[in-house]
Tab-separated table of C-alpha atoms in Angstrom:
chain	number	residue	atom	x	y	z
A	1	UNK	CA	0.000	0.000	0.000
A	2	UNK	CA	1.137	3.277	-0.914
A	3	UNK	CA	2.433	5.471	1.809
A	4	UNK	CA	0.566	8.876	1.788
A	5	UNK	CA	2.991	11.805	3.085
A	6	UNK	CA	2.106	15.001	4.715
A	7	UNK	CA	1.862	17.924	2.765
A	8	UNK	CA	4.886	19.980	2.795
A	9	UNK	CA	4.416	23.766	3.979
A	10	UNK	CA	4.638	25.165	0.154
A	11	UNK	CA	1.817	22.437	-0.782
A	12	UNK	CA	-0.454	23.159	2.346
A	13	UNK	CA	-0.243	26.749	1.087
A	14	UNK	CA	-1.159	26.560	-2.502
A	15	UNK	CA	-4.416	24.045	-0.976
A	16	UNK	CA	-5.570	26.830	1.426
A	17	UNK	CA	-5.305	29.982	-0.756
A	18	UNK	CA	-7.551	27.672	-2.913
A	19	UNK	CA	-9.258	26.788	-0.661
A	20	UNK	CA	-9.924	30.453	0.632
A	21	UNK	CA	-10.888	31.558	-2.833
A	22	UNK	CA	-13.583	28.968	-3.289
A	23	UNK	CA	-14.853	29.494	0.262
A	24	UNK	CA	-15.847	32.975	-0.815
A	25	UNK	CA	-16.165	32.560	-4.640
A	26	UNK	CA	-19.121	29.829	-3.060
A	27	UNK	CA	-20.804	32.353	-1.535
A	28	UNK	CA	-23.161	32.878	-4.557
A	29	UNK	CA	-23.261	28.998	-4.970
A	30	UNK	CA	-21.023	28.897	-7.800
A	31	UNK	CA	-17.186	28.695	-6.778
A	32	UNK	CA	-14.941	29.198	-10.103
A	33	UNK	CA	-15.131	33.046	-9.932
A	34	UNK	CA	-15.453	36.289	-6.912
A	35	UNK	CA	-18.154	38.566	-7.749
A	36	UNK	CA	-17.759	41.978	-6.547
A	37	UNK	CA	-19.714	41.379	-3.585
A	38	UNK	CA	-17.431	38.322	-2.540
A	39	UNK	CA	-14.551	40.092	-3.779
A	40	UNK	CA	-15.329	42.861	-1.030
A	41	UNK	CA	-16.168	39.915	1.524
A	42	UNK	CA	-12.762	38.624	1.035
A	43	UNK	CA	-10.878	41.576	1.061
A	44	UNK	CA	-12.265	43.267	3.909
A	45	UNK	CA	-11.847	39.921	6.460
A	46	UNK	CA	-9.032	38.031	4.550
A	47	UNK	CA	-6.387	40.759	4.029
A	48	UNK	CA	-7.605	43.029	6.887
A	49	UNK	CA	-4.864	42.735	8.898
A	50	UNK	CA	-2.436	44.123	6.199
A	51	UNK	CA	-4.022	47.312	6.356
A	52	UNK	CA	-2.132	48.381	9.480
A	53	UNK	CA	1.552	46.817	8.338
A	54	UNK	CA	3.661	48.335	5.667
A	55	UNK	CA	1.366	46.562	3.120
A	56	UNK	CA	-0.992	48.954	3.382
A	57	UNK	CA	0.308	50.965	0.225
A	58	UNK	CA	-0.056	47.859	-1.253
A	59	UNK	CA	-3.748	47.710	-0.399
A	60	UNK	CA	-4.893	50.920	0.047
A	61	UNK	CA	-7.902	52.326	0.276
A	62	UNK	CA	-9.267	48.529	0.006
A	63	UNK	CA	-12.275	49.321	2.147
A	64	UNK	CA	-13.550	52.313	0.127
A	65	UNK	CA	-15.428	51.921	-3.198
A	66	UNK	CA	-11.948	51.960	-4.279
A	67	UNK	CA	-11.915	48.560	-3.953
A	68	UNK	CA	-13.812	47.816	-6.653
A	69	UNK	CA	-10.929	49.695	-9.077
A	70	UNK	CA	-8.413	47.376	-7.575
A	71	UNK	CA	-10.668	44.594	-8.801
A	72	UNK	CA	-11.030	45.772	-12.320
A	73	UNK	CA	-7.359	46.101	-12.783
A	74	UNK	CA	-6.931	42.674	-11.858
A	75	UNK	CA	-10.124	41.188	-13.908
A	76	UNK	CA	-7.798	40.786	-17.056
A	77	UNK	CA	-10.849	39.554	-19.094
A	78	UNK	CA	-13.351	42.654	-18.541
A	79	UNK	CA	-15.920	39.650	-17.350
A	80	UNK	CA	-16.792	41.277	-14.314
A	81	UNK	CA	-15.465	38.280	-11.676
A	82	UNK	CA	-12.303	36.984	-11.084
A	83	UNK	CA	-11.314	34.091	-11.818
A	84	UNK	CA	-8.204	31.533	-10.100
A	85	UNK	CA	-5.177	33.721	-11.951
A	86	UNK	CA	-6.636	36.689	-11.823
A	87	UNK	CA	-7.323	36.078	-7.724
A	88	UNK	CA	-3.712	34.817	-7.973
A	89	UNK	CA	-2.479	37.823	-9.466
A	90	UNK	CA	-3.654	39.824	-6.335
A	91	UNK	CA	-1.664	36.963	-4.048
A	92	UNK	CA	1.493	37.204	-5.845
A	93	UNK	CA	1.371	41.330	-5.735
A	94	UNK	CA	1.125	41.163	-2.312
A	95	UNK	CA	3.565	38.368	-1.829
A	96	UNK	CA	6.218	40.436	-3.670
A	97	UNK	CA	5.554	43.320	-0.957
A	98	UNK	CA	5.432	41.190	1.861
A	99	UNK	CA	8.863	39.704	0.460
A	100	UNK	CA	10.189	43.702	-0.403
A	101	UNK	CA	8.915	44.838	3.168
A	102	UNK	CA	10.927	42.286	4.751
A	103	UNK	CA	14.155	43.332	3.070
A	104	UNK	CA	14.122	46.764	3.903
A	105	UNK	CA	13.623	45.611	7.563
A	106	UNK	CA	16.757	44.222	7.568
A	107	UNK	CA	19.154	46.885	5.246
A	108	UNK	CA	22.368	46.426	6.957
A	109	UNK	CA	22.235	42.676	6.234
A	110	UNK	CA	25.514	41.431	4.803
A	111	UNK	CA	25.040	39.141	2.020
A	112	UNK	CA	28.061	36.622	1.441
B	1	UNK	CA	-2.254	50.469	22.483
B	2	UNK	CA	-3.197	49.107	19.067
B	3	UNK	CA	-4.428	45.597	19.340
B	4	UNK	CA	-2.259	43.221	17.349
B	5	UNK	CA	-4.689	40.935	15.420
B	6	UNK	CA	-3.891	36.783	14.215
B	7	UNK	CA	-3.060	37.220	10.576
B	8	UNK	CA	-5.688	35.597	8.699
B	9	UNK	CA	-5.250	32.165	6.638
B	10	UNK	CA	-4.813	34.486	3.747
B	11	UNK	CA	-1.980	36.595	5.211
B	12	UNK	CA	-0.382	32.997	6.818
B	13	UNK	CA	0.045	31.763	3.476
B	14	UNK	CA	1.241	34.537	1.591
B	15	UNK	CA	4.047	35.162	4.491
B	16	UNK	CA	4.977	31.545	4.561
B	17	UNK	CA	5.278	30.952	0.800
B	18	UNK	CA	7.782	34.356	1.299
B	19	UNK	CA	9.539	32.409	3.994
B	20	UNK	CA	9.864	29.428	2.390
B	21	UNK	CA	11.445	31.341	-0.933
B	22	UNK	CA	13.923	32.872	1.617
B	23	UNK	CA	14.775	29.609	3.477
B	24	UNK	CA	15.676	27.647	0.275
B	25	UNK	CA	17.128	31.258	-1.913
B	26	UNK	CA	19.490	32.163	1.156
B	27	UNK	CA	21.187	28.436	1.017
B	28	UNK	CA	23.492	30.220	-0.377
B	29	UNK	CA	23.859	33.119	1.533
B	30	UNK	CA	21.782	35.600	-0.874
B	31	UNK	CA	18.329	35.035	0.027
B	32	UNK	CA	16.512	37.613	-2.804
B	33	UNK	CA	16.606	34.354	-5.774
B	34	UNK	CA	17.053	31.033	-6.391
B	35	UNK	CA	20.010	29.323	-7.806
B	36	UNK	CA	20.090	26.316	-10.017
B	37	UNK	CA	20.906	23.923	-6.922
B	38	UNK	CA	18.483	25.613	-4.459
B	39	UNK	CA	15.466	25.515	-7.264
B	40	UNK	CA	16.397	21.935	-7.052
B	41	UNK	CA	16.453	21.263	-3.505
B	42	UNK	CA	13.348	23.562	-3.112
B	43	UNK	CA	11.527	21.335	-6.123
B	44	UNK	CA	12.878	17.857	-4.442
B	45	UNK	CA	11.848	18.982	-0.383
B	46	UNK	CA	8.420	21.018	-1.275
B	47	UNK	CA	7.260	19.573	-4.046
B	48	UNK	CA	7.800	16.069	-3.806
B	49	UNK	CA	4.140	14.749	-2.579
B	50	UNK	CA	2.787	16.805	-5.559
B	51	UNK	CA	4.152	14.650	-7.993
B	52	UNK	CA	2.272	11.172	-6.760
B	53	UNK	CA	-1.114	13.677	-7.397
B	54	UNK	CA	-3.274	14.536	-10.526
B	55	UNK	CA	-0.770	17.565	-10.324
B	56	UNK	CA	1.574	15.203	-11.437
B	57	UNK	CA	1.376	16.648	-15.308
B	58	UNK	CA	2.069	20.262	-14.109
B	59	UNK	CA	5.329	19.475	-12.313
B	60	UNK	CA	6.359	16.415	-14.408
B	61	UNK	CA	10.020	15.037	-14.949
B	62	UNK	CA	10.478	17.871	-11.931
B	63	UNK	CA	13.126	14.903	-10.279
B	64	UNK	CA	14.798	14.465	-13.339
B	65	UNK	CA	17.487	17.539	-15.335
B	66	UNK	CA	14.277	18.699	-17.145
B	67	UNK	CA	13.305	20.215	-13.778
B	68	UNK	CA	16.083	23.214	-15.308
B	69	UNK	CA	13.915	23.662	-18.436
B	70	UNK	CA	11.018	24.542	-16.231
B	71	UNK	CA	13.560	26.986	-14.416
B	72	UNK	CA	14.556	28.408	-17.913
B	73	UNK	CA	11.192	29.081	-18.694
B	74	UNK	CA	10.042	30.794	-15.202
B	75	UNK	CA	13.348	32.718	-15.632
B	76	UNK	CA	11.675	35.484	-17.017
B	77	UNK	CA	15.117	37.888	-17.355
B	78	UNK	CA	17.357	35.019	-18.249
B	79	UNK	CA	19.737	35.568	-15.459
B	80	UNK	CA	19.894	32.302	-14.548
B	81	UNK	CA	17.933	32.841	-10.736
B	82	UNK	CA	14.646	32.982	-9.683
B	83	UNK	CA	13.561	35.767	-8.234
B	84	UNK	CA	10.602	36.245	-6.155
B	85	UNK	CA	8.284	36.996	-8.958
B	86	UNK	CA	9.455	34.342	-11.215
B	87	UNK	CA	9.088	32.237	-8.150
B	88	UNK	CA	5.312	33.007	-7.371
B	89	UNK	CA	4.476	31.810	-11.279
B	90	UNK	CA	5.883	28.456	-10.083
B	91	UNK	CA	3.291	28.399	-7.147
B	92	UNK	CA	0.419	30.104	-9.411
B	93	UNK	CA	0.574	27.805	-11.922
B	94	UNK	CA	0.612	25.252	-9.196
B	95	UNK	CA	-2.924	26.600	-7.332
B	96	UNK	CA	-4.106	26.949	-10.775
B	97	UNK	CA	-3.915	23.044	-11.690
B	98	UNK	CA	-4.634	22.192	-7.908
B	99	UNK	CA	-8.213	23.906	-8.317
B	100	UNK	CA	-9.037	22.488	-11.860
B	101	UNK	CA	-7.848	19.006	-10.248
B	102	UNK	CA	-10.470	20.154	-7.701
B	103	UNK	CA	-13.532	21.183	-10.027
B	104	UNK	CA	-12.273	17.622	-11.993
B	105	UNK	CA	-13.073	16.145	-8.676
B	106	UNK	CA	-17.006	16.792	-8.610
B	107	UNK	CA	-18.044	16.972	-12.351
B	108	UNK	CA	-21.240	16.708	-11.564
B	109	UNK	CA	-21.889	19.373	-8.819
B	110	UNK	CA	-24.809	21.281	-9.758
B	111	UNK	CA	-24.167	25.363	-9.601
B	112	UNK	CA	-27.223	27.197	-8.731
């Protein structure tokens, strides 16, 4: 019999930011795309917290109607929702400034 | 005082996918990209459970020296690193299979 191994931290990611997006692209009943009202859902509890770090440039003004110009920028096909890359396109943006934030933290660092 | 919130399951994943990038691209002591060797000891630690999955066709041959064609063609600048950009395609392209493999799951779920 096979041996199933536990997922490693990189794979228990990519399942739960999946598994966040369908949890609120559901919400409507149909979980392939965020409407604008999930879309608002998700960003106002999911990425709440990164309001008050150095994110926030990242994110700003994601609680005002804003919001909703954010989403068009990232709805690549004009179709109104977003879809898994286009949700994915918001992850990796903030990914990149979690990753940036992090370096400037730490500018005296002394890389070998 | 402010009151320091839990980072949501969002915000967990997106810093540990960072911190994994930094464990694996500061191997050798420069932790903003990924080298040859440390794309393949990332691929072969994080990966490896992946490949016995119906994710298998996304990351396939990843054991074998085709696992650097796949780094030539993330490796947007041609530099011959990953850098943290580069790097999140990897993982996108990743969640992306991960939630077709998902939908693949329950054909015959009926959306309302």
């Amino acid at each position: 019999m096979a041996k199933i191994s536990s997922p490693t931290e990189t794979e228990w990611c990519i399942k739960s930011l999946i598994a966040v997006f369908q949890k609120y692209a559901g919400k409507d009943g149909y979980n392939c795309s965020l409407s604008k009202t999930e879309f608002l859902s998700f960003m106002n509890t999911e990425l709440f917290s990164f309001l008050n770090t150095e994110l926030a440039a990242f994110t700003k003004n994601h609680k005002d109607p804003s919001v909703l110009d954010r989403m068009k920028k990232l709805d690549v096909n004009s179709d109104g929702q977003l879809d898994v890359p286009e949700f994915l396109n918001l992850i990796g943006g903030l990914a990149v400034a979690c990753h940036d934030s992090f370096l400037k933290a730490i500018p005296s660092q002394k890389w070998t």
